[in-house]
Coordinates of C-alpha atoms and ligand atoms in Angstrom, one line a residue:
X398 CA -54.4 -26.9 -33.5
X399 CA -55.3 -24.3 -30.7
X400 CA -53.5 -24.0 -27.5
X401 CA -56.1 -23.2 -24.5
X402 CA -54.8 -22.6 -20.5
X403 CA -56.0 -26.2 -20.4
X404 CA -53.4 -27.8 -22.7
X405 CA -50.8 -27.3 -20.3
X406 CA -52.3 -28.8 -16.8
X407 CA -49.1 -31.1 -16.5
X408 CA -46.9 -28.0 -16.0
X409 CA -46.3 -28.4 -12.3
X410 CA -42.6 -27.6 -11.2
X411 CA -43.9 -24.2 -9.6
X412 CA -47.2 -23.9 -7.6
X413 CA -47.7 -20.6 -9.5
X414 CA -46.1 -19.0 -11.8
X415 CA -43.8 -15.9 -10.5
X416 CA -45.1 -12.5 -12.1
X417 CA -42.4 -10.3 -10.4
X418 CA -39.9 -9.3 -13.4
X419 CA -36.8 -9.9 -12.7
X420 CA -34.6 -6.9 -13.6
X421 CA -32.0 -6.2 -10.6
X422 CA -29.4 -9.0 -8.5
X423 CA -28.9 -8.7 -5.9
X424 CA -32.1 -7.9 -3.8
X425 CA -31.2 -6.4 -0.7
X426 CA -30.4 -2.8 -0.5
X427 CA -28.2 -0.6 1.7
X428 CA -26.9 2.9 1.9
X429 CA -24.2 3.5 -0.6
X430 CA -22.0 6.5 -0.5
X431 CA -20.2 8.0 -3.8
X432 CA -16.8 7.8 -1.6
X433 CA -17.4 4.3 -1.4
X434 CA -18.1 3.8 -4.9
X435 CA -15.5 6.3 -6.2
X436 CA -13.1 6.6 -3.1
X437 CA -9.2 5.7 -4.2
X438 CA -8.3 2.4 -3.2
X439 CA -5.5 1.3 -0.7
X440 CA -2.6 0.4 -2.6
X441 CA 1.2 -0.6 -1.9
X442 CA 4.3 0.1 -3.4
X443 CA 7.5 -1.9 -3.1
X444 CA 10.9 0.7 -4.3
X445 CA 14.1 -1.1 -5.0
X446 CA 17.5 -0.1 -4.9
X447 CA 20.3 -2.4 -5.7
X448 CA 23.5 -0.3 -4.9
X449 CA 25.2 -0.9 -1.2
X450 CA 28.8 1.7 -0.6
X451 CA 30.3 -1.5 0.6
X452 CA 29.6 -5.1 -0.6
X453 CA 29.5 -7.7 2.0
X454 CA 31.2 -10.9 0.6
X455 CA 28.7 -13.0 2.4
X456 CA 26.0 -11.7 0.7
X457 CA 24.1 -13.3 -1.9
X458 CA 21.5 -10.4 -3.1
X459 CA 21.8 -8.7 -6.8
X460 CA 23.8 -5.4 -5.7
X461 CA 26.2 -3.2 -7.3
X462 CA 28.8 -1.0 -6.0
X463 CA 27.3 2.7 -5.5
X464 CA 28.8 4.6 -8.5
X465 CA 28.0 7.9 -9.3
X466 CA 26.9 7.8 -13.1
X467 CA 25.4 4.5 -12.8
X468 CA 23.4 5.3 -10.0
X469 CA 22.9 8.6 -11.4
X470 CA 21.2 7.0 -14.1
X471 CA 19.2 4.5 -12.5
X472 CA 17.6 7.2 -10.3
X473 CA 16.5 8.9 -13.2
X474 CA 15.0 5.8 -15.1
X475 CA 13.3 4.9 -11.7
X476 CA 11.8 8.3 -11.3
X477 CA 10.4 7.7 -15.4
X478 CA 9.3 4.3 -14.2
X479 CA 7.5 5.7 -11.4
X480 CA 5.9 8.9 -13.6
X481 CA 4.7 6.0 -16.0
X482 CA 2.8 4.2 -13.2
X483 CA 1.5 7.4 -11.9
X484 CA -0.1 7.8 -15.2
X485 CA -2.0 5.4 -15.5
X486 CA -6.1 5.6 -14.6
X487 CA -6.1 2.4 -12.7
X488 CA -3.0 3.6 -10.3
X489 CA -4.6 6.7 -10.7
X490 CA -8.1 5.4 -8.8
X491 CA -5.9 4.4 -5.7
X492 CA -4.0 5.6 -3.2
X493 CA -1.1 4.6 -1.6
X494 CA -1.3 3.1 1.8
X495 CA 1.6 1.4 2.1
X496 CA 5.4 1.4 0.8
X497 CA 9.1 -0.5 1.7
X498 CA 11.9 0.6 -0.2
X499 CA 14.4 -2.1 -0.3
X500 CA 17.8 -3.2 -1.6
X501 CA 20.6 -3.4 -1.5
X502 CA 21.0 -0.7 0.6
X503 CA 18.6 2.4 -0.1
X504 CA 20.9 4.7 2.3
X505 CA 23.6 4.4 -0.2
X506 CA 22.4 7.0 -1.7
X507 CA 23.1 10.4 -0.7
X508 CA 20.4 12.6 1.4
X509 CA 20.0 15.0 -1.4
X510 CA 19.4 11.7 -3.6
X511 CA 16.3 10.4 -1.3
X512 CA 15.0 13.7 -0.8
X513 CA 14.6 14.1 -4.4
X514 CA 13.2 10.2 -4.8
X515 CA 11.2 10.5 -2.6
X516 CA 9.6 13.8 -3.5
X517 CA 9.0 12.4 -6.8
X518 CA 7.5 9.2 -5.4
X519 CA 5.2 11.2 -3.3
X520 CA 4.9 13.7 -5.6
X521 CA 3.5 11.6 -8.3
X522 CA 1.5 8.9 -6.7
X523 CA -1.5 9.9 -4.7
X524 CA -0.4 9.3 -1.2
X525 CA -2.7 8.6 1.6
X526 CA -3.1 11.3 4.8
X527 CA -0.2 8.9 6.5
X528 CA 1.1 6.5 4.5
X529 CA 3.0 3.7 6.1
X530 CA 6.5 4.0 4.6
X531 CA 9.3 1.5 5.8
X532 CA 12.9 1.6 4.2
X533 CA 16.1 -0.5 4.9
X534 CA 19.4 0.5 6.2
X535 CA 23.1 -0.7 6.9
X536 CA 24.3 0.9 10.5
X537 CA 26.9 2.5 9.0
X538 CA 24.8 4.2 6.0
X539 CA 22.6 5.8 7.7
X540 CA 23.4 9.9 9.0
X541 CA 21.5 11.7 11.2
X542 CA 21.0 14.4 7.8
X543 CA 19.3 10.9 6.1
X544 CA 17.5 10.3 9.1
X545 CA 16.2 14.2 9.5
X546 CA 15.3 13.6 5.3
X547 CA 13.3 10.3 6.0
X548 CA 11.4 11.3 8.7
X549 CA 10.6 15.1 7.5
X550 CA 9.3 12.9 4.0
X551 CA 7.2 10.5 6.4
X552 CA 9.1 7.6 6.4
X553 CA 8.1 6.1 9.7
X554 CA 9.6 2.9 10.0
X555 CA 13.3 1.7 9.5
X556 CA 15.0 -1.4 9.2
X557 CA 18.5 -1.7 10.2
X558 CA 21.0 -4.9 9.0
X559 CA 22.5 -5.6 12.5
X560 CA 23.2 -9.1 11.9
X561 CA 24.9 -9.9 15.1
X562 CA 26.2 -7.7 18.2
X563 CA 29.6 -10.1 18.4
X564 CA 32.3 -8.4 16.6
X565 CA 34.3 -11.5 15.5
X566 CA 31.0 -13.1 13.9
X567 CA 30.6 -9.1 11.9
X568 CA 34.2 -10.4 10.4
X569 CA 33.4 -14.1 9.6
X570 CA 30.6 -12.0 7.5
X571 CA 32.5 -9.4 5.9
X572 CA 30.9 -6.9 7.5
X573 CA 32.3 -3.6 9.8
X574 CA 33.1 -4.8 13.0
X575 CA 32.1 -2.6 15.8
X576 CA 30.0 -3.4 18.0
X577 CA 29.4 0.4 19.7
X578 CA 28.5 1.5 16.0
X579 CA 26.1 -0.8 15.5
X580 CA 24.5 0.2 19.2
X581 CA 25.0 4.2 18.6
X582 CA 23.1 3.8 15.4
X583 CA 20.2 2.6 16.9
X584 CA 20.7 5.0 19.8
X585 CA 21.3 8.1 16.6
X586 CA 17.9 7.0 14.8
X587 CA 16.2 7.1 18.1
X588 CA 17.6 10.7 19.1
X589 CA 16.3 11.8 15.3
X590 CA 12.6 10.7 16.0
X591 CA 12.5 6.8 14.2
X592 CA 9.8 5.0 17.1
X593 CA 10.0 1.7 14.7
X594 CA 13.2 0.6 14.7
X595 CA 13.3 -3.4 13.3
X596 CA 16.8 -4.7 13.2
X597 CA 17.9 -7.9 11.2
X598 CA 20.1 -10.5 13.2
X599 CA 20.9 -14.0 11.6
X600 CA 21.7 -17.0 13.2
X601 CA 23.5 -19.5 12.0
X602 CA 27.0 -17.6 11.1
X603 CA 30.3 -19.2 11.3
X604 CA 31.6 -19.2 14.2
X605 CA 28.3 -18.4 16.2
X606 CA 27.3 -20.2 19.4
X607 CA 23.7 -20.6 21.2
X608 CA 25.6 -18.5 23.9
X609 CA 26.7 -15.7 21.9
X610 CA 23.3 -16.1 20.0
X611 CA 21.9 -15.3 22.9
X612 CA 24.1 -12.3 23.6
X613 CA 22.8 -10.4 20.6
X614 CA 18.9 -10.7 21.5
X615 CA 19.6 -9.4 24.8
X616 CA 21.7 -6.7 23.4
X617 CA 18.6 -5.5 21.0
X618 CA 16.0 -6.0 24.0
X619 CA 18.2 -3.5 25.9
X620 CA 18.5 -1.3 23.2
X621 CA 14.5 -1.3 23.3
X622 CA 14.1 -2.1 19.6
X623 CA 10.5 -2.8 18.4
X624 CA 11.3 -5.0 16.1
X625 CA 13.6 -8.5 15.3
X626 CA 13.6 -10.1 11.8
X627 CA 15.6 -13.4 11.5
X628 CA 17.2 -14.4 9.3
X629 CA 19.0 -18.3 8.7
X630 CA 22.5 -17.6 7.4
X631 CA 23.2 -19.4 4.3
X632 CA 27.1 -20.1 3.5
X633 CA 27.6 -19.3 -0.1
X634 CA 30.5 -21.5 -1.5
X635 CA 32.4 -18.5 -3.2
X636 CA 32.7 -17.7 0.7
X637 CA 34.0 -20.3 2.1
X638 CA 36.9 -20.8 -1.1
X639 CA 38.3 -17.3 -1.6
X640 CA 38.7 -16.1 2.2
X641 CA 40.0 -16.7 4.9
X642 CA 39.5 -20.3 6.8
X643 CA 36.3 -19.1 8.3
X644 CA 35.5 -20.9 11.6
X645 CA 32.4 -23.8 11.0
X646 CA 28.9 -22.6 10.8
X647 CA 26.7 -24.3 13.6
X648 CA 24.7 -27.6 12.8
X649 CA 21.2 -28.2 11.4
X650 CA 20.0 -28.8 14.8
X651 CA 21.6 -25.8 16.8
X652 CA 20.2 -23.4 13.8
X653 CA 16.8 -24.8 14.7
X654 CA 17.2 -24.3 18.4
X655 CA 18.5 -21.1 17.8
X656 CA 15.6 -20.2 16.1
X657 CA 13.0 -22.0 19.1
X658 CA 15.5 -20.1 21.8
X659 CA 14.8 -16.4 20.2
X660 CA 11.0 -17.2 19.5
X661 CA 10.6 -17.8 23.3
X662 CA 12.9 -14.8 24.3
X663 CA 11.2 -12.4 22.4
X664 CA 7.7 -13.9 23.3
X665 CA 8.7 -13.5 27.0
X666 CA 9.9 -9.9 26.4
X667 CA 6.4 -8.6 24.7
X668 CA 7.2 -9.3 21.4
X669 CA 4.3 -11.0 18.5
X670 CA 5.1 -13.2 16.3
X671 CA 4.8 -12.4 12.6
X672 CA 5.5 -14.4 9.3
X673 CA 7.5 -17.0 11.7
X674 CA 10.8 -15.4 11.6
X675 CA 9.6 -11.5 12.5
X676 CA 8.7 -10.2 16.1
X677 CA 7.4 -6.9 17.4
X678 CA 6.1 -5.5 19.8
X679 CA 2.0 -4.9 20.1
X680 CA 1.3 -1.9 17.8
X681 CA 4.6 -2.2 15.6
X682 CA 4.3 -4.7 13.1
X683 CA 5.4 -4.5 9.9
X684 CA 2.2 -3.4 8.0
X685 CA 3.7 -3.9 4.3
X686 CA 3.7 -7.4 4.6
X687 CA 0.7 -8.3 6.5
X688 CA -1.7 -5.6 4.9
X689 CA -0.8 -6.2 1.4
X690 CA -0.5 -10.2 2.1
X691 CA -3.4 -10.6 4.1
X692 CA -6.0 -7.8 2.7
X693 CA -4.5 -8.2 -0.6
X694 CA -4.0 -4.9 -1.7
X695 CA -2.1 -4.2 -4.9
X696 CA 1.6 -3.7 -5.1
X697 CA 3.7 -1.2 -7.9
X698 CA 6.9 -3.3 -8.3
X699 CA 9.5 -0.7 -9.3
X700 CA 13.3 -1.3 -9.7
X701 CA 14.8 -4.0 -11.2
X702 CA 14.0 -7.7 -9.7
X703 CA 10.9 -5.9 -7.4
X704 CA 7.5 -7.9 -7.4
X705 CA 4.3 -6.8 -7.4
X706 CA 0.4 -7.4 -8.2
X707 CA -1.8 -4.8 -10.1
X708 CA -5.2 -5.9 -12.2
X709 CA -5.1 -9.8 -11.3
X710 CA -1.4 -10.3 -12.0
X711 CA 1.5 -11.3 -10.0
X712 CA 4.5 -10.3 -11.8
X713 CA 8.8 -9.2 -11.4
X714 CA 10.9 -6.8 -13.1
X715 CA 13.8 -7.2 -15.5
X716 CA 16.8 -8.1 -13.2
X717 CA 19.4 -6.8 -15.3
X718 CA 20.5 -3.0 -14.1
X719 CA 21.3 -2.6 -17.6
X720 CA 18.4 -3.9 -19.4
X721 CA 15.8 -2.1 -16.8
X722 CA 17.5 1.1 -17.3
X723 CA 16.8 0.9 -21.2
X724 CA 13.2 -0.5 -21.2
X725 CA 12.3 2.0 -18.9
X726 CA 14.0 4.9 -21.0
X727 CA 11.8 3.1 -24.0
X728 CA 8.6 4.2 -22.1
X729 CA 8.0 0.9 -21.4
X730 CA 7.0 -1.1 -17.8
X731 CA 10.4 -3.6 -17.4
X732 CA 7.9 -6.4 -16.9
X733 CA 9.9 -9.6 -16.6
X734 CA 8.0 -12.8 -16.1
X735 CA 4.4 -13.3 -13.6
X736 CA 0.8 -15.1 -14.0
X737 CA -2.5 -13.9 -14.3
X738 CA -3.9 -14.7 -11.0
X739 CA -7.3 -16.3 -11.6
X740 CA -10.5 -16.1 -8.7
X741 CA -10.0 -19.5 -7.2
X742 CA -6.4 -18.8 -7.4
X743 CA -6.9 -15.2 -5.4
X744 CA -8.9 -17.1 -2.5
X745 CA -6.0 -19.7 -1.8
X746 CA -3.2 -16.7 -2.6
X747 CA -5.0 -14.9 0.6
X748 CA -4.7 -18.3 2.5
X749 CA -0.9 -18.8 1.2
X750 CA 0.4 -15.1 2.3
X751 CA -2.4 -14.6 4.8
X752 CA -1.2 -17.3 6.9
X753 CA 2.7 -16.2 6.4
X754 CA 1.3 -13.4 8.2
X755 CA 0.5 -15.2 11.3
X756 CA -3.2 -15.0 11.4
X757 CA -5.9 -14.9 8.9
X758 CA -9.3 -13.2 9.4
X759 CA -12.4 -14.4 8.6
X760 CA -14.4 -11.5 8.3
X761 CA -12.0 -9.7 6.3
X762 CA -11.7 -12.6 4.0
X763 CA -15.8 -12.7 3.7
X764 CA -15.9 -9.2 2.7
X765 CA -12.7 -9.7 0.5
X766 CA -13.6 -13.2 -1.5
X767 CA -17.3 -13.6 -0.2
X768 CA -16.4 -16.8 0.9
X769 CA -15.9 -18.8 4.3
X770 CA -12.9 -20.0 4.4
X771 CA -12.9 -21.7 7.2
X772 CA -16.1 -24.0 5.7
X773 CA -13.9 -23.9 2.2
X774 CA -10.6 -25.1 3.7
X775 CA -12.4 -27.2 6.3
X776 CA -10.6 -30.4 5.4
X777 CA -6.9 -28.3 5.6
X778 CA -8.1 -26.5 8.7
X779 CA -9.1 -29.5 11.0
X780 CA -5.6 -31.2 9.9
X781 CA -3.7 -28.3 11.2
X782 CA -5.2 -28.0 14.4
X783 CA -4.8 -31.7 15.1
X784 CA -1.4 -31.2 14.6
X785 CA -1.5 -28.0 16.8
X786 CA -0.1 -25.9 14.4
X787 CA -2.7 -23.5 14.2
X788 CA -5.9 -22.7 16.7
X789 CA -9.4 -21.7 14.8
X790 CA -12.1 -19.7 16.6
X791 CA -14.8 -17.6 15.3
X792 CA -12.8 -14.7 14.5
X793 CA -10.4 -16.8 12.5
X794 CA -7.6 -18.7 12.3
X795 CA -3.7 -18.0 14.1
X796 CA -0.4 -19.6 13.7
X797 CA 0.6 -21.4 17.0
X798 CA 4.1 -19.9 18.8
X799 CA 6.6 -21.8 18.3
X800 CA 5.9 -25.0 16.8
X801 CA 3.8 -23.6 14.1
X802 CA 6.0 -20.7 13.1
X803 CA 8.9 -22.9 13.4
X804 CA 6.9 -24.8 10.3
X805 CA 5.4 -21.4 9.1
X806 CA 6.0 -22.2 5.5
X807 CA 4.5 -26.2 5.6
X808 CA 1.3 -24.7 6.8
X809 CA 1.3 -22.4 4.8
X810 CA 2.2 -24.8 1.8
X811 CA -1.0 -26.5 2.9
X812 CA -3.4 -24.2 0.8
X813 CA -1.6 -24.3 -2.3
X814 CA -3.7 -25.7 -5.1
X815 CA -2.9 -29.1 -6.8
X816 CA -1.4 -26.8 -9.9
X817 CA 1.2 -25.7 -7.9
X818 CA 1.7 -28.1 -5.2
X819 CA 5.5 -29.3 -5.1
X820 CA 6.3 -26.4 -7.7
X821 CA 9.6 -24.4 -6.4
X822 CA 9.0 -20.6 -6.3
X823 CA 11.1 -18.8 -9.4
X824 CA 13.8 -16.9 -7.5
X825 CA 13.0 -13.7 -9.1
X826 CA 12.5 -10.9 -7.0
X827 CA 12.3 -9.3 -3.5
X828 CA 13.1 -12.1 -1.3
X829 CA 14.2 -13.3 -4.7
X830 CA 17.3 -10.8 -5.2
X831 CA 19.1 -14.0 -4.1
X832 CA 19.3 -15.0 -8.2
X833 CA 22.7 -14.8 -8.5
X834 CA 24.3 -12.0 -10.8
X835 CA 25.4 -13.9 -14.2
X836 CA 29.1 -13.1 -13.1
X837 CA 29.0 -14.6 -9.7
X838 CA 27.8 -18.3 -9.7
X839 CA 26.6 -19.1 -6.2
X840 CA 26.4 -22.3 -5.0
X841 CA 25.0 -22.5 -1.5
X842 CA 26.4 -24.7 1.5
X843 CA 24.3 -27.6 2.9
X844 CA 24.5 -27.1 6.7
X845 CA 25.9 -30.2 8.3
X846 CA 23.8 -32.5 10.2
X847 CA 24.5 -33.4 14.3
X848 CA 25.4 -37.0 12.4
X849 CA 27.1 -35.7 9.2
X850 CA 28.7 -33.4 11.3
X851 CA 30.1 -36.1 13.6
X852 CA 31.3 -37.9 10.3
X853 CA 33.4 -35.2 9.1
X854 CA 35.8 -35.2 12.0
Ligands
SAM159 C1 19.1 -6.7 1.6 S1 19.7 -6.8 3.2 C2 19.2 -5.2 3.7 C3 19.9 -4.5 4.7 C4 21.3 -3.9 4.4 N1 21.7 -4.0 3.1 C5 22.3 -4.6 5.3 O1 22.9 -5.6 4.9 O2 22.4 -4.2 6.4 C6 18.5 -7.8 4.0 C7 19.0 -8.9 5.0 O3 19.5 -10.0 4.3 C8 20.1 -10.8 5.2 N2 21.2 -11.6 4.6 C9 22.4 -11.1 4.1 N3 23.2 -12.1 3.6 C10 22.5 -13.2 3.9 C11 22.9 -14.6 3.8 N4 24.0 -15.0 3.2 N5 22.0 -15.5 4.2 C12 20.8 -15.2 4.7 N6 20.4 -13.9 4.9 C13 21.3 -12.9 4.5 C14 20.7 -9.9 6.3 O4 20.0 -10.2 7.5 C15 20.3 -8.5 5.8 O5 20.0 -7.6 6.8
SF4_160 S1 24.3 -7.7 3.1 FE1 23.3 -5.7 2.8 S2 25.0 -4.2 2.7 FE2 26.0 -6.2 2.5 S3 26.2 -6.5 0.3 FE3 24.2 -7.4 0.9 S4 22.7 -5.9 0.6 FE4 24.7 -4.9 0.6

């Protein structure tokens, strides 16, 4: 049989058919730049370093006592961890933006030790023009000859565990317990040329009173710090059994005012808010978090226990000192444990982290994701600002001071998908140093109720 045009009359889904060949998606055009196409990358990198000079016996992080040959060692296996990154064609087509070197206490080592880190570091990895480098610090390890080598290798920002200004709450924490050295250090890292000076004070210590709470944030407003972190004391048993009888630690309920009390100090004194517990002044937040959270930019773990995320994966490093030493000398990355992180997964990781950060941006998302996520998340969006946890305008969405940063981590919980709703985090890394080493078994002390409190006397 013979087909003609006229056999096929009943074709009508199109009024004609389309004679344009379809060879390119998509179809708009604009001008494109080789630096655009071939420019590095931002990129982060998160250095850990798990020795302190003097171990606090309140402190539940995975630390070991500075020694020279171990430490000796693990700055070499570090610096081979680093190399084996920086060879790598996908680190290799980025740049580093960002970087917070953590512990522990990275100022336990000596100067001549982070001078030749952090020449290696910056050394191997391409850096960018002014990369935003942050590092931590006890008040008692820092010297102004570790200052002058920070600041000459462009570390700009530094991070100083304060903990409280009241001398008897220092002991109840095993910590030095001088006031004035806490003050001059701050005053020392000034004179050396630190502008970003964040100090850590917890609330919630034995002994510690809304009164003498209060005593310490008006001692760091005076000493014109630019940043507060908070953090909620958390009794570890071990503490509480082998020392001294240490004086109660405040109730649920005074913790939480404590917590309302600073947010509305700091807020009256100039400060933002920033992942709920964090407050700077305009123009000195930390940028490690909120850049790498919120824009998603890809983190190097390197140390034992650091996190990261390079190529879609989330993943943390071999805790064991021991054991990361070895698989670095092996040539090997000490890659513990993550998860591939899929697209869907990547949009609502931005939500999770983004919102930690206080603020998510629409725009930024868009050209991240390609998606609206205030028209994806609509449902999860109108629910929050019915409970006036967050506000939404055009530009995007921001945490409400205090009540939502007070329940930072519900709203953010909010955007988790239905695979991991109600699934605990693995305490692995960072944050997560608080695994507990496998000779010291920590078992953490449920703060009393006002009720429960009542009870027990
Ligand atoms: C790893 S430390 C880094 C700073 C430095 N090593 C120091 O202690 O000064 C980070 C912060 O963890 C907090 N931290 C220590 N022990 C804690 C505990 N038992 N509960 C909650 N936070 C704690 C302190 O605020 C400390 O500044
Ligand atoms: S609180 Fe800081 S200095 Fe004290 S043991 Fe822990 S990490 Fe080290």
């Amino acid at each position: 049989m013979s087909i003609t045009t006229t056999s096929m009359p009943f074709w009508k889904e199109y009024p004609e058919r389309d004679n344009e060949w379809v060879r390119q998606y998509p179809t708009k055009h604009v001008p494109v730049a080789e630096e655009e196409v071939f420019g590095r990358k931002p990129m982060g990198a998160y250095v850990h370093i798990p020795f302190c000079n003097r171990l606090c016996f309140s402190c539940p992080y995975i630390k070991h006592q500075t020694d020279r040959d171990l430490t000796r060692t693990y700055l070499d296996a570090l610096k081979a961890e680093i190399t084996n990154y920086a060879n790598r064609p996908y680190v290799q087509d980025h740049e580093i933006t960002l970087g917070y070197i953590g512990g522990g206490t990275p100022t336990a080592l000596t100067a001549p030790q982070l001078d030749d880190l952090l020449d290696h570091l910056f050394g191997s990895l391409h850096m960018a023009a002014d990369p935003d480098f942050s590092i931590e610090t006890t008040p008692v390890d820092i010297t102004e000859r570790k200052a002058r080598v920070l600041l000459d290798r462009g570390v700009r920002r530094i991070s100083l565990g304060v903990q409280t200004f009241v001398a008897e709450e220092l002991k109840n924490l095993g910590r030095p317990n001088d006031p004035e050295m806490l003050k001059n250090s701050i005053r020392l890292l000034r004179k050396c040329g630190f502008e970003n000076i964040n100090i850590d004070l917890m609330h919630g210590i034995n002994g510690q009173t809304m009164e003498s709470w209060e005593y310490s944030l008006d001692v760091a407003i005076e000493l014109g710090v630019t940043c507060v972190s908070f953090y909620t004391y958390m009794e570890f048993a071990q503490v509480s059994t082998k020392r001294r009888k240490l004086p109660p630690v405040p109730e649920r309920a005074v913790v939480d005012d404590m917590f309302l009390f600073a947010a509305d100090k700091l807020t009256r004194h100039g400060f933002l808010g920033y992942y709920g517990d964090c407050f700077a002044k305009p123009g000195y937040q930390p940028k490690y978090g909120e850049t790498s959270w919120s824009e998603d930019v890809p983190i190097i773990p390197l140390g034992p226990t650091a996190t990261g995320h390079l190529r879609d994966y989330w993943y943390f490093n071999e805790p064991d000192i021991g054991r990361y030493i070895q698989t670095v000398m092996d040539g090997r990355l000490p890659i513990a444990m993550g998860k591939h992180i899929t697209k869907p997964e990547a949009i609502r990781r931005s939500m999770v982290l983004g919102v930690k950060a206080g603020r998510v941006d629409r725009e930024t998302f868009r050209r991240l994701h390609g998606v609206d996520f205030v028209e994806m998340f609509r449902a999860e969006i109108d629910d929050l600002v019915d409970k006036e946890l967050i506000t939404l305008d055009d530009k995007g969405i921001e945490v409400t001071g205090p009540k939502g940063w007070y329940y930072l981590d519900n709203i953010s919980k909010a955007f988790y998908s239905q695979e991991y709703r109600r699934y605990p985090q693995h305490l692995g890394a960072d944050i997560s140093n608080f695994i507990s080493s496998s000779s010291l078994p920590l078992e953490i002390i449920t703060r009393p109720s006002a009720e429960e409190a009542c009870h027990d006397h």
